[in-house]
Short mmCIF file of C-alpha atoms in Angstrom, two decimals:
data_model
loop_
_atom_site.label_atom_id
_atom_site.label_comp_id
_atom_site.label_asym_id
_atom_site.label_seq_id
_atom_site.Cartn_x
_atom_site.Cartn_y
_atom_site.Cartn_z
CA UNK L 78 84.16 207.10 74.39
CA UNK L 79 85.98 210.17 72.64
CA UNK L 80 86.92 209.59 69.01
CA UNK L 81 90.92 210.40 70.20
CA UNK L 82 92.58 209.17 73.19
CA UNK L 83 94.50 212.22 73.07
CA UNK L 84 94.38 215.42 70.47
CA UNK L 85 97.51 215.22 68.05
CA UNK L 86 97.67 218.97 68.30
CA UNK L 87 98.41 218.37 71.93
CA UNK L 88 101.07 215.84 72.64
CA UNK L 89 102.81 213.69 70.10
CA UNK L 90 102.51 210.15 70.73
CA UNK L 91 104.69 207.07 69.38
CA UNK L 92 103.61 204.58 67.50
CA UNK L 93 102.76 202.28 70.91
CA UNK L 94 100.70 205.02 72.19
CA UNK L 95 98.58 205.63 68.74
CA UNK L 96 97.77 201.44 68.98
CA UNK L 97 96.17 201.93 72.50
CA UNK L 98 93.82 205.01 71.50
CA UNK L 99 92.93 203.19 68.42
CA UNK L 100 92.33 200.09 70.75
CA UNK L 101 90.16 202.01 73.13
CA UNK L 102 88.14 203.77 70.33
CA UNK L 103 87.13 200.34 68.93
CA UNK L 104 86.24 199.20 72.58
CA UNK L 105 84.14 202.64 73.07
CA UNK L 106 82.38 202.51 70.18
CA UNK L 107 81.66 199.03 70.25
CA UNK L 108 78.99 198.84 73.68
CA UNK L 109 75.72 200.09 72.98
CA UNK L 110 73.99 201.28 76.08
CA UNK L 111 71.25 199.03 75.98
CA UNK L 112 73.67 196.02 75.68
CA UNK L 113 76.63 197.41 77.53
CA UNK L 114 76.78 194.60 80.25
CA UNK L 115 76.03 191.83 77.44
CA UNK L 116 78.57 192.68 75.39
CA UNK L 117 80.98 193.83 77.24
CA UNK L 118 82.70 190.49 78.76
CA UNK L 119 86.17 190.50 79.48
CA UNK L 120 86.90 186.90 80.91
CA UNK L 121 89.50 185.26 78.59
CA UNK L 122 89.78 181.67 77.94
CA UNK L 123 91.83 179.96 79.83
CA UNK L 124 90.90 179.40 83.55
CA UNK L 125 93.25 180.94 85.78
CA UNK L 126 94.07 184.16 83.78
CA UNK L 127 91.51 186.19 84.43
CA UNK L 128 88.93 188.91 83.31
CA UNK L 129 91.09 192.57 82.46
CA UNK L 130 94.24 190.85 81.44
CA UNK L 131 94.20 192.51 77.60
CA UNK L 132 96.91 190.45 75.94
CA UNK L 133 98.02 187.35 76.63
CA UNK L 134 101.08 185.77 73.96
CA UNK L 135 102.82 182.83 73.92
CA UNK L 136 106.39 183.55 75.15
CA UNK L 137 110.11 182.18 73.52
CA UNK L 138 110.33 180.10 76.89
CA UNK L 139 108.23 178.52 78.80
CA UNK L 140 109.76 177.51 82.22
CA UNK L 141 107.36 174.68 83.15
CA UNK L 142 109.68 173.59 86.20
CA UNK L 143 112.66 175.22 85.89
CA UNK L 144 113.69 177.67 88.68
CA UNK L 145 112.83 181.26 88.62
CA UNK L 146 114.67 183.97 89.65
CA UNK L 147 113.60 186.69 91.17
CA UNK L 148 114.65 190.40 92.08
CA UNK L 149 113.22 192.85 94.16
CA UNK L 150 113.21 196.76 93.74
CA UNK L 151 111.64 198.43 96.25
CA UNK L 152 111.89 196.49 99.92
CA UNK L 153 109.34 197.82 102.04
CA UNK L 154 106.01 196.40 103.34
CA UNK L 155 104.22 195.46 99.84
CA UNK L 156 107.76 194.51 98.22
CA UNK L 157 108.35 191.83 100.52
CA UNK L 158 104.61 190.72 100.64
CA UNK L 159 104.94 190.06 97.00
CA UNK L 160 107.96 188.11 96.83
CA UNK L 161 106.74 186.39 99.90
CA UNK L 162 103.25 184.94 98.12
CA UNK L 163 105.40 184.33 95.08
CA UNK L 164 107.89 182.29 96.74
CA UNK L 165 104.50 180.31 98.32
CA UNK L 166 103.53 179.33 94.44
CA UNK L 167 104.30 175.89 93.47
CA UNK L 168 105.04 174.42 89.96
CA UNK L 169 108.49 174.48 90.44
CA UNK L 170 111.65 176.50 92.41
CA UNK L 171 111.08 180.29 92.44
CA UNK L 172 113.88 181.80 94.65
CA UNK L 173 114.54 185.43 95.58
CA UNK L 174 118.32 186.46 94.06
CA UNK L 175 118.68 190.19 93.85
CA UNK L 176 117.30 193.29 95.98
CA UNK L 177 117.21 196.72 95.52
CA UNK L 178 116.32 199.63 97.59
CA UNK L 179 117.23 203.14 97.99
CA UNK L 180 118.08 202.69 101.70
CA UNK L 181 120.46 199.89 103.26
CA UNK L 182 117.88 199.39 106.14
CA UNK L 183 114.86 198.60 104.10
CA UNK L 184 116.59 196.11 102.13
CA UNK L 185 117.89 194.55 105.47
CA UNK L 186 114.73 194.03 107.03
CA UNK L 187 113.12 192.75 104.04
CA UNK L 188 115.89 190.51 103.87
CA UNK L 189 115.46 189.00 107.33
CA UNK L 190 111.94 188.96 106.65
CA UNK L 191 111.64 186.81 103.65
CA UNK L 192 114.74 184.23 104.46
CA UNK L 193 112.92 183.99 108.01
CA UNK L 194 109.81 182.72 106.01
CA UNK L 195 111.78 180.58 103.35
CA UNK L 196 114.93 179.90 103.88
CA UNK L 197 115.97 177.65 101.27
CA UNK L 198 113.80 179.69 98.87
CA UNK L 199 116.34 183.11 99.53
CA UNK L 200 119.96 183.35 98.04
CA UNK L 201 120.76 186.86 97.82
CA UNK L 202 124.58 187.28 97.62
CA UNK L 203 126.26 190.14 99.06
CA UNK L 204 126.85 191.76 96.08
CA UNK L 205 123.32 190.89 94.69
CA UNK L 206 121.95 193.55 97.39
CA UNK L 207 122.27 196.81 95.77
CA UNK L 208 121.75 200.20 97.48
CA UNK L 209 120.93 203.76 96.23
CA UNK L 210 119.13 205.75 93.64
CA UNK L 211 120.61 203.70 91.02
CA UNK L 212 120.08 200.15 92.76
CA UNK L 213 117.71 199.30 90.16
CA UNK L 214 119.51 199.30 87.22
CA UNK L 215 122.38 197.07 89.14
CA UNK L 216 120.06 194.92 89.73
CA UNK L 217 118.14 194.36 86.03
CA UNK L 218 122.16 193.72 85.01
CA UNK L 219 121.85 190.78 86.86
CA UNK L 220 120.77 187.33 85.49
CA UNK L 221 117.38 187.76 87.79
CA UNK L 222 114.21 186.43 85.04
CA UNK L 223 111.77 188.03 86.88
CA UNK L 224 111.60 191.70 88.75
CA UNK L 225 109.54 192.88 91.37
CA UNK L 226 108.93 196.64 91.11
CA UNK L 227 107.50 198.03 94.20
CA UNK L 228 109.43 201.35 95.14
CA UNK L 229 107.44 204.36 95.30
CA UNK L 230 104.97 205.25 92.66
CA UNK L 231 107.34 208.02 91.18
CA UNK L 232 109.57 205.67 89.83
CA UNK L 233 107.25 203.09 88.26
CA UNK L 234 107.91 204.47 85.02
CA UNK L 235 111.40 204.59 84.42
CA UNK L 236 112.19 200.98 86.35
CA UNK L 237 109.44 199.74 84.09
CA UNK L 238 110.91 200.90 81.04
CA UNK L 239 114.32 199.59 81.77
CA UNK L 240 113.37 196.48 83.34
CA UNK L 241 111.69 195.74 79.87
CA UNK L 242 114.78 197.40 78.06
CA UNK L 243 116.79 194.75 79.97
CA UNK L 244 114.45 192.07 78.76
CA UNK L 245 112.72 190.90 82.36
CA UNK L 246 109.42 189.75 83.26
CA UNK L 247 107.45 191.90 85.23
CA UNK L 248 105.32 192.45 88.44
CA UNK L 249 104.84 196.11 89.55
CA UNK L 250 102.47 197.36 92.25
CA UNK L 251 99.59 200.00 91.70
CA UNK L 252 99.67 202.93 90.67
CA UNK L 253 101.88 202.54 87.19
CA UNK L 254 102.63 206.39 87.47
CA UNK L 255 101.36 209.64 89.62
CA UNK L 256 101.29 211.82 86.46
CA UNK L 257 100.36 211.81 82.70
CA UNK L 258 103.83 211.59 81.01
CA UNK L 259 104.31 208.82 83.23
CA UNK L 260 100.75 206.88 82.23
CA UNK L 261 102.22 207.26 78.09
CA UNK L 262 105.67 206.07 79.01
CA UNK L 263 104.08 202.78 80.60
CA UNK L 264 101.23 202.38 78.23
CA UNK L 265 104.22 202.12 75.36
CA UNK L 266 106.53 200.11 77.19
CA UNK L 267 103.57 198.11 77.37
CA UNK L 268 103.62 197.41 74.16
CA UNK L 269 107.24 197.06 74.04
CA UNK L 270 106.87 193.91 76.29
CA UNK L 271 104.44 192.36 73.93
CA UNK L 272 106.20 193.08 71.54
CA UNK L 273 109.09 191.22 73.19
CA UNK L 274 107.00 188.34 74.62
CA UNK L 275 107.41 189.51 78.49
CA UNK L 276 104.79 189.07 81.01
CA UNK L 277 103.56 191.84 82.61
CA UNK L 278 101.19 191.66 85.74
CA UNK L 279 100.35 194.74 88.36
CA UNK L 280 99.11 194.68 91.27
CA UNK L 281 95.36 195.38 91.17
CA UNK L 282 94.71 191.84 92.99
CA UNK L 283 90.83 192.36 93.17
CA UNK L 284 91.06 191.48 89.20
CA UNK L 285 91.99 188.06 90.17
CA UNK L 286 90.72 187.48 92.99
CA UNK L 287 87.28 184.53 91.87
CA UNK L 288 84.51 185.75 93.68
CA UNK L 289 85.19 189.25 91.92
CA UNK L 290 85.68 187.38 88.87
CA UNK L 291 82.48 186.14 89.06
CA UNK L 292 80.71 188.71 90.01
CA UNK L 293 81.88 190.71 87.28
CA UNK L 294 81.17 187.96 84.51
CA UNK L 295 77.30 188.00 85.98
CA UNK L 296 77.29 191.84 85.55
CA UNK L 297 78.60 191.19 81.85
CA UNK L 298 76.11 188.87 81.16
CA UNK L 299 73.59 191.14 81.98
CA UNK L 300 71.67 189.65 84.80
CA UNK L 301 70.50 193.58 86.13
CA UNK L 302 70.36 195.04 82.68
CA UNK L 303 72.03 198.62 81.77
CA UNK L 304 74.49 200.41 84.39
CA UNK L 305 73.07 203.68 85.82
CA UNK L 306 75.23 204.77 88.69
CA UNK L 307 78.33 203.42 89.94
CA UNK L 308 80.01 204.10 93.38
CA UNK L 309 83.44 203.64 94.61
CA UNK L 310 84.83 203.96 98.20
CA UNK L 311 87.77 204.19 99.91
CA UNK L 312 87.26 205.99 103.12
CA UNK L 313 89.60 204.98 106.06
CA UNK L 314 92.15 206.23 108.39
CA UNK L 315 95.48 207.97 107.85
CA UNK L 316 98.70 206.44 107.13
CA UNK L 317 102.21 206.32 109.04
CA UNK L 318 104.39 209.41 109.29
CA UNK L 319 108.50 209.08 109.91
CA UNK L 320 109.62 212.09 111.93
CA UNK L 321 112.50 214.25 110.17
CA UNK L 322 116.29 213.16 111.31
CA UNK L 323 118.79 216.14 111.69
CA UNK L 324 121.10 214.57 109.68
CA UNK L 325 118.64 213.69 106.44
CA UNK L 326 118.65 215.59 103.45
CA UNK L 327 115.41 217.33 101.78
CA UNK L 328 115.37 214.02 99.05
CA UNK L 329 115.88 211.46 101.48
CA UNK L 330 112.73 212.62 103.86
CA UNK L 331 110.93 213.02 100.99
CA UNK L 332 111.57 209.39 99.71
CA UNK L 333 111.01 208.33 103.61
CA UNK L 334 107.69 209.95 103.85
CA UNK L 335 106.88 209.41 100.09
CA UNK L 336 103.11 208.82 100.98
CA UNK L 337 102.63 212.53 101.37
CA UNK L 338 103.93 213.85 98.17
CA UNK L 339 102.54 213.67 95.20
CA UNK L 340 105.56 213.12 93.07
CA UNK L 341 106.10 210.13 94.82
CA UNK L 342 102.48 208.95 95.55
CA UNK L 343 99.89 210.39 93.32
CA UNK L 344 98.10 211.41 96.81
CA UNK L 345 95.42 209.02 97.94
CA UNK L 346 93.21 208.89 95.16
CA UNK L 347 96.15 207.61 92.71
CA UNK L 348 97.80 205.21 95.53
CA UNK L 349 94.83 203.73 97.14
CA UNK L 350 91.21 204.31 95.45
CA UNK L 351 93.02 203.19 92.06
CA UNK L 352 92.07 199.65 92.85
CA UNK L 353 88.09 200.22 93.71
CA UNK L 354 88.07 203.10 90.63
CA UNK L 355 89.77 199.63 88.58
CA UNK L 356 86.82 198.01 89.66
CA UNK L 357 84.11 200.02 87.87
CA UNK L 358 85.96 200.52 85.05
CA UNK L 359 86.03 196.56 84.79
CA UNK L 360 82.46 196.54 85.45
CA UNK L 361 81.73 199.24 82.84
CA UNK L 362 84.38 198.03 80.46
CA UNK L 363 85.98 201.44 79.69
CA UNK L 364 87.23 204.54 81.52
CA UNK L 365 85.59 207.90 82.58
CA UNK L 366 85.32 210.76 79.51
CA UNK L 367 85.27 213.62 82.54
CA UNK L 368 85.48 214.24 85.55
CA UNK L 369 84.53 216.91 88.49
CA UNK L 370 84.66 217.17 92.12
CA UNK L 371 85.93 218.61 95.10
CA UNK L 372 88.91 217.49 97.85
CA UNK L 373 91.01 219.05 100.77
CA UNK L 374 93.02 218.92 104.24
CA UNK L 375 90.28 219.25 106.98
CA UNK L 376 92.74 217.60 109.31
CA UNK L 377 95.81 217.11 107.57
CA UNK L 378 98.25 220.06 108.26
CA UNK L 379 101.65 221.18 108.91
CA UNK L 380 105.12 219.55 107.16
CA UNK L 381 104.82 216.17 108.19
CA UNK L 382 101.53 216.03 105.71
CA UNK L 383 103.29 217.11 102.77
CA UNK L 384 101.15 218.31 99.85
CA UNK L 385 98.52 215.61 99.97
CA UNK L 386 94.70 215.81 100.74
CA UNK L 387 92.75 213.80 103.24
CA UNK L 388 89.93 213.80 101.32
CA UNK L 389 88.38 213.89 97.73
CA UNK L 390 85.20 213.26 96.12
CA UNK L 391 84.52 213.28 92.47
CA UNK L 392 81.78 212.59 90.00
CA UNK L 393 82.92 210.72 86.62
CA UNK L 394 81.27 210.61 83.30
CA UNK L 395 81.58 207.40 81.19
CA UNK L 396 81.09 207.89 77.61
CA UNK L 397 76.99 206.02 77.52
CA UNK L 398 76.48 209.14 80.70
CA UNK L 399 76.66 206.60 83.44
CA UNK L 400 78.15 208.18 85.94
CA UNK L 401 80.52 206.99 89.35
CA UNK L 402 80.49 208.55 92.60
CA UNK L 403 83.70 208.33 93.80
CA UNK L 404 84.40 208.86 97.58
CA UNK L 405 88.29 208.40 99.34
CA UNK L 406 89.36 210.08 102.65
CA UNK L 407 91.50 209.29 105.29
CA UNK L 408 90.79 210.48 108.58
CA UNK L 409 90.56 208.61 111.65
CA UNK L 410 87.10 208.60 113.96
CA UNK L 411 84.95 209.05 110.68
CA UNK L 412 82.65 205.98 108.78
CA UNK L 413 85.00 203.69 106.94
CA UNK L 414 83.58 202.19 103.92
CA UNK L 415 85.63 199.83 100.68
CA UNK L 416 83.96 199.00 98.30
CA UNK L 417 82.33 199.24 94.84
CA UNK L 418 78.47 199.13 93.66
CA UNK L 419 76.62 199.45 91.05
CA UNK L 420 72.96 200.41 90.23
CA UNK L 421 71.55 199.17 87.06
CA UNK L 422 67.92 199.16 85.24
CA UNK L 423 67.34 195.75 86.46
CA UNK L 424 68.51 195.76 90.18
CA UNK L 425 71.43 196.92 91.87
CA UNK L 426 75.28 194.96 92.94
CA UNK L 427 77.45 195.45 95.64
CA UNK L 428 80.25 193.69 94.04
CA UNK L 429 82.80 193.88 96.86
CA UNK L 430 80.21 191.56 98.62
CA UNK L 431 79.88 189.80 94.83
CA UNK L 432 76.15 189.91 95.73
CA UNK L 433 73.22 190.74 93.10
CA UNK L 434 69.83 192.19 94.54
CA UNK L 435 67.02 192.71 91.84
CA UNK L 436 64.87 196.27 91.86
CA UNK L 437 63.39 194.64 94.89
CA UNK L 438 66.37 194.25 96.66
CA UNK L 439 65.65 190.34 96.88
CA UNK L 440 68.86 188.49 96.63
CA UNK L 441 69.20 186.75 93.41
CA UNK L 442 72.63 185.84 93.07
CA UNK L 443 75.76 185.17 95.38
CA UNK L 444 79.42 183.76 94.87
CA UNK L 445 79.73 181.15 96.78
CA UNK L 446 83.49 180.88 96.16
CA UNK L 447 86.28 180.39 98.69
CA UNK L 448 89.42 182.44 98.02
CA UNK L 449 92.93 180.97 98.84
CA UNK L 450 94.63 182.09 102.08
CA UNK L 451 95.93 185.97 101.10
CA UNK L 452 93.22 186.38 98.51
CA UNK L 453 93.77 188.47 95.69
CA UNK L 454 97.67 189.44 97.00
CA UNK L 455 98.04 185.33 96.57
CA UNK L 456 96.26 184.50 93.87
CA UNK L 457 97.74 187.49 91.66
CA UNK L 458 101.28 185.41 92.05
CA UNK L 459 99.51 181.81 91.50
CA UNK L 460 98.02 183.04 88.10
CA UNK L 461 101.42 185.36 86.70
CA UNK L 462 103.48 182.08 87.81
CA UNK L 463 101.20 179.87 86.33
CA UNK L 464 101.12 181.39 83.02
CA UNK L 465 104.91 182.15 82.99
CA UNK L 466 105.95 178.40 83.38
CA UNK L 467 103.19 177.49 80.68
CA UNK L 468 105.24 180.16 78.07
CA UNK L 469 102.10 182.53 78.23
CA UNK L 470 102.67 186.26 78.67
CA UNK L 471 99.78 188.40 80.67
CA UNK L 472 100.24 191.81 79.59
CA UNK L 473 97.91 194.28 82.23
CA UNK L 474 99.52 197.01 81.32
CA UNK L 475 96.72 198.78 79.95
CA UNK L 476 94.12 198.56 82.10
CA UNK L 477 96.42 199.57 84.78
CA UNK L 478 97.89 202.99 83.07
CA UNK L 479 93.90 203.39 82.40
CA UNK L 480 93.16 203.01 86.11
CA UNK L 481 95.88 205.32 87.01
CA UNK L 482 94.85 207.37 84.70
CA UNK L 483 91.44 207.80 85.88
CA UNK L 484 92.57 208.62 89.52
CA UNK L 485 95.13 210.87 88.30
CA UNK L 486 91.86 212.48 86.38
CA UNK L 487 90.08 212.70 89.50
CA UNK L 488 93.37 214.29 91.63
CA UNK L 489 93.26 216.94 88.76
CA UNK L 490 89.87 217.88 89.27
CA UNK L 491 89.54 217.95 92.90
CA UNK L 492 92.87 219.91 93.16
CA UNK L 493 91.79 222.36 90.41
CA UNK L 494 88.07 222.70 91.14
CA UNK L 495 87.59 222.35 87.22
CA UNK L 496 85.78 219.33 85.35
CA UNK L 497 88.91 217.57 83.58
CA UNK L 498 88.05 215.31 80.42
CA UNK L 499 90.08 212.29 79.37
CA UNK L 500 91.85 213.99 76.80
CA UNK L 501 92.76 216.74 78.71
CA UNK L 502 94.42 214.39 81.75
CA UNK L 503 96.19 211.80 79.18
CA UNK L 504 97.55 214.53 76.82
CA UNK L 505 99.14 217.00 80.12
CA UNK L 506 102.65 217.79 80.07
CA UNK L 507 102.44 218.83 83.54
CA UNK L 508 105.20 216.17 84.78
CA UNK L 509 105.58 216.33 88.74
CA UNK L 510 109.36 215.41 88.60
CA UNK L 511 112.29 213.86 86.36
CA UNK L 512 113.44 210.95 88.74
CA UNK L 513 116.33 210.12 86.09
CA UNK L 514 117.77 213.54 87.24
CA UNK L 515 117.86 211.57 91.04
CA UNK L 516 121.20 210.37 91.10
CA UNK L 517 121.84 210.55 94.69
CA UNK L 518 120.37 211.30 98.13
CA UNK L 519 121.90 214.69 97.73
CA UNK L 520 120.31 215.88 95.00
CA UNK L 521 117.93 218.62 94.91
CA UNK L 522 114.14 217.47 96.23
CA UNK L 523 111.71 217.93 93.19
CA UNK L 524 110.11 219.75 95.70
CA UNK L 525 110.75 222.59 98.42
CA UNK L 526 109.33 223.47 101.45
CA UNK L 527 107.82 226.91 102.03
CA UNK L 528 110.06 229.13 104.60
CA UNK L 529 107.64 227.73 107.27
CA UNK L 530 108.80 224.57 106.65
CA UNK L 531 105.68 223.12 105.33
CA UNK L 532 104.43 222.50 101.66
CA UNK L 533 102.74 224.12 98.99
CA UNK L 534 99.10 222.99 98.75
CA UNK L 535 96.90 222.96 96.10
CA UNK L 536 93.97 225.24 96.17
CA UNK L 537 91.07 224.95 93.93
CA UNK L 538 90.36 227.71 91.53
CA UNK L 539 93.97 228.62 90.87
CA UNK L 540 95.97 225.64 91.10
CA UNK L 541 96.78 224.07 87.08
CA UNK L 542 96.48 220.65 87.65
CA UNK L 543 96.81 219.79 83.88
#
């Protein structure tokens, strides 16, 4: 682990920020190679709040069974998911009373979605659904205990920071942020919420889900030894693309197509190989010192694929010289693989399968646990409701801007061709748009298309990704 989190000669941090790269240069220089899996345990007491939540406080109120309310910001397919399995928890009333969303249709069909699946569970007034670039903040006014936050990536920083300014409880989806101003920003409002005694839970659901748990735990205790090589996969098929309306401005495609721009999405390393990179950085309890490797469009091309690659595949570096093969594409036709393994001196774990093999590749250990119908997406809401009502507040703040972090490392190397180190990705100015500037659907696009119409693409070797 590096003896700074970030140099001071390079960005100045606040007080929050200093408390996490202290934090993290205790936990690096803590685990000795030889007992890194021993030692390096991260299950908390408590049953049902798991391994990688890194503070959990007892809150002001506890709501035991009271009814929760809940708002929404950000109604498309993984908004209304969530607030779907969290209206399934029981323990008491949790009703949805506030949505937000950027576009009038979105927030329409997640509305007829969720009140078609609990009726009695949904009482969103008319003017409790608010609409535009500034729905959010509306919506935090309101007496809502409990916000969703599941917009594009882009804006998980600044709704963060004001949801905690405005004193709510949080869930927000993965990624935190899709650039390094936005990972600080997060990692202090993280402490901000402790600070305040708010929850804070994200959605990297394979941390909760038990058979994960438990396969970690094993891996901690040391039942293959020392870590030697880790591998991560996300390789899969493309996504959905909306087709340009005449009438749509440059910001409001963008926004509708946000997957393919990376100042709404991170690209595909930061949106969607986040939660297997999570995974080994779990496993190795830490985060990646460099990082090199390689990425591009072999089929992606034209406007409607924005600046985005379909593939990338980069080498990290933890700080004992394991390293992680890390492998993410999407292209259709090609072998699809999810998942995350580990070698070690004493055998080898595919822990997507939670299975341990020893350097035989006998079978020596296997979860036998059954998950609860939705898995990790379900069990993420059982757990943050759980601990809410019992006055406890999960902060996973940290491990999340870590995990984004790492991908964003990873998007920087592959789009530069150069190996990027931690401190060089944490401590980048290189912000990839000021959404607070965003006021409405007219406003200038943080970015332009070319005179062809498409987008400028990075190219390795002269892009600066940092």
């Amino acid at each position: 682990m590096p003896k700074k989190i970030a140099a001071s000669n390079q960005v100045e941090q606040t007080a929050a920020e200093r408390n996490v790269s202290e934090k993290n240069q205790r936990i690096g220089s803590a685990a000795s190679r030889r007992n890194f899996f021993k030692d390096s345990g991260l299950l908390l007491a408590g049953g049902a709040l798991v391994g990688g939540q890194l503070a959990v406080a007892r809150s002001a109120h506890a709501f035991a069974a009271e009814s929760i309310r809940l708002g929404l910001v950000g109604c498309g397919g993984r908004g209304t998911g969530a607030i779907i399995q969290a209206l399934a928890t029981t323990g008491g009333d949790v009703r949805l009373t506030a949505m937000a969303d950027v576009f009038q249709s979105n927030l329409q069909s997640a509305y007829r979605a969720i009140k078609g699946k609990y009726p009695q569970q949904v009482d969103v007034a008319a003017e409790s659904r608010f609409v535009g670039l500034d729905a959010y903040q509306k919506l935090f006014e309101s007496d809502v205990d409990v916000v969703f936050l599941a917009t594009p990536p882009g804006f998980r920083p600044l709704h963060f920071e004001r949801a905690i300014a405005a004193g709510k409880h949080v869930f927000m989806e993965k990624p935190v942020a899709v650039d390094a101003p936005g990972v600080r920003r997060v990692l202090a409002t993280g402490q901000i919420a402790t600070a305040k005694g708010l929850a804070v839970q994200v959605g990297l659901h394979r941390r909760h889900e038990t058979r994960y748990r438990q396969c970690v735990a094993r891996l901690h205790d040391g039942i293959i030894g020392e870590p030697i090589f880790a591998r991560a996969y996300w390789n899969g098929s493309g996504v959905w693309t909306r087709p340009r309306r005449p009438s749509q401005t440059e910001l409001e495609y963008q926004i509708n197509n946000w997957y393919y721009f990376n100042w709404l999405s991170g690209d595909h390393i930061t949106e969607q190989h986040i939660h297997n990179l999570d995974i080994i950085n779990w496993v190795m309890n830490g985060f990646p010192v460099e990082a090199q490797g390689q990425g591009g469009r072999q089929v992606r091309s034209g406007a409607s694929a924005g600046e985005i690659y379909d593939h990338h595949m980069i080498e990290y570096t933890y700080s004992g010289g394991t390293r992680m093969l890390s492998q993410c594409r999407q292209i259709a036709g090609c072998w699809s693989k999810v998942g995350e393994h580990v070698q070690a001196t004493g055998g080898s774990c595919d822990i997507s399968s939670a299975k341990i093999f020893d350097r035989r590749g006998r079978l020596i250990w296997e979860s036998a646990a059954k998950e609860v119908a939705g898995n990790g997406w379900q069990q993420e809401q059982i757990d943050f409701f759980a601990a809410i009502r019992a006055g406890q507040t999960p902060n996973e703040t940290e491990y999340a801007a870590h995990s984004t972090l790492t991908a964003i490392m990873g998007r920087m190397a592959s789009y530069s061709g150069k190996v990027i180190t931690w401190n060089q990705a944490l401590s980048s100015n290189l912000s990839l748009a000021d959404v607070e500037t965003l006021h409405t659907l007219d406003s200038p696009a943080p970015v332009r298309p070319l005179a062809s119409g498409a987008y400028e693409i990075a190219t390795p070797g002269k892009t600066i990704a940092t």
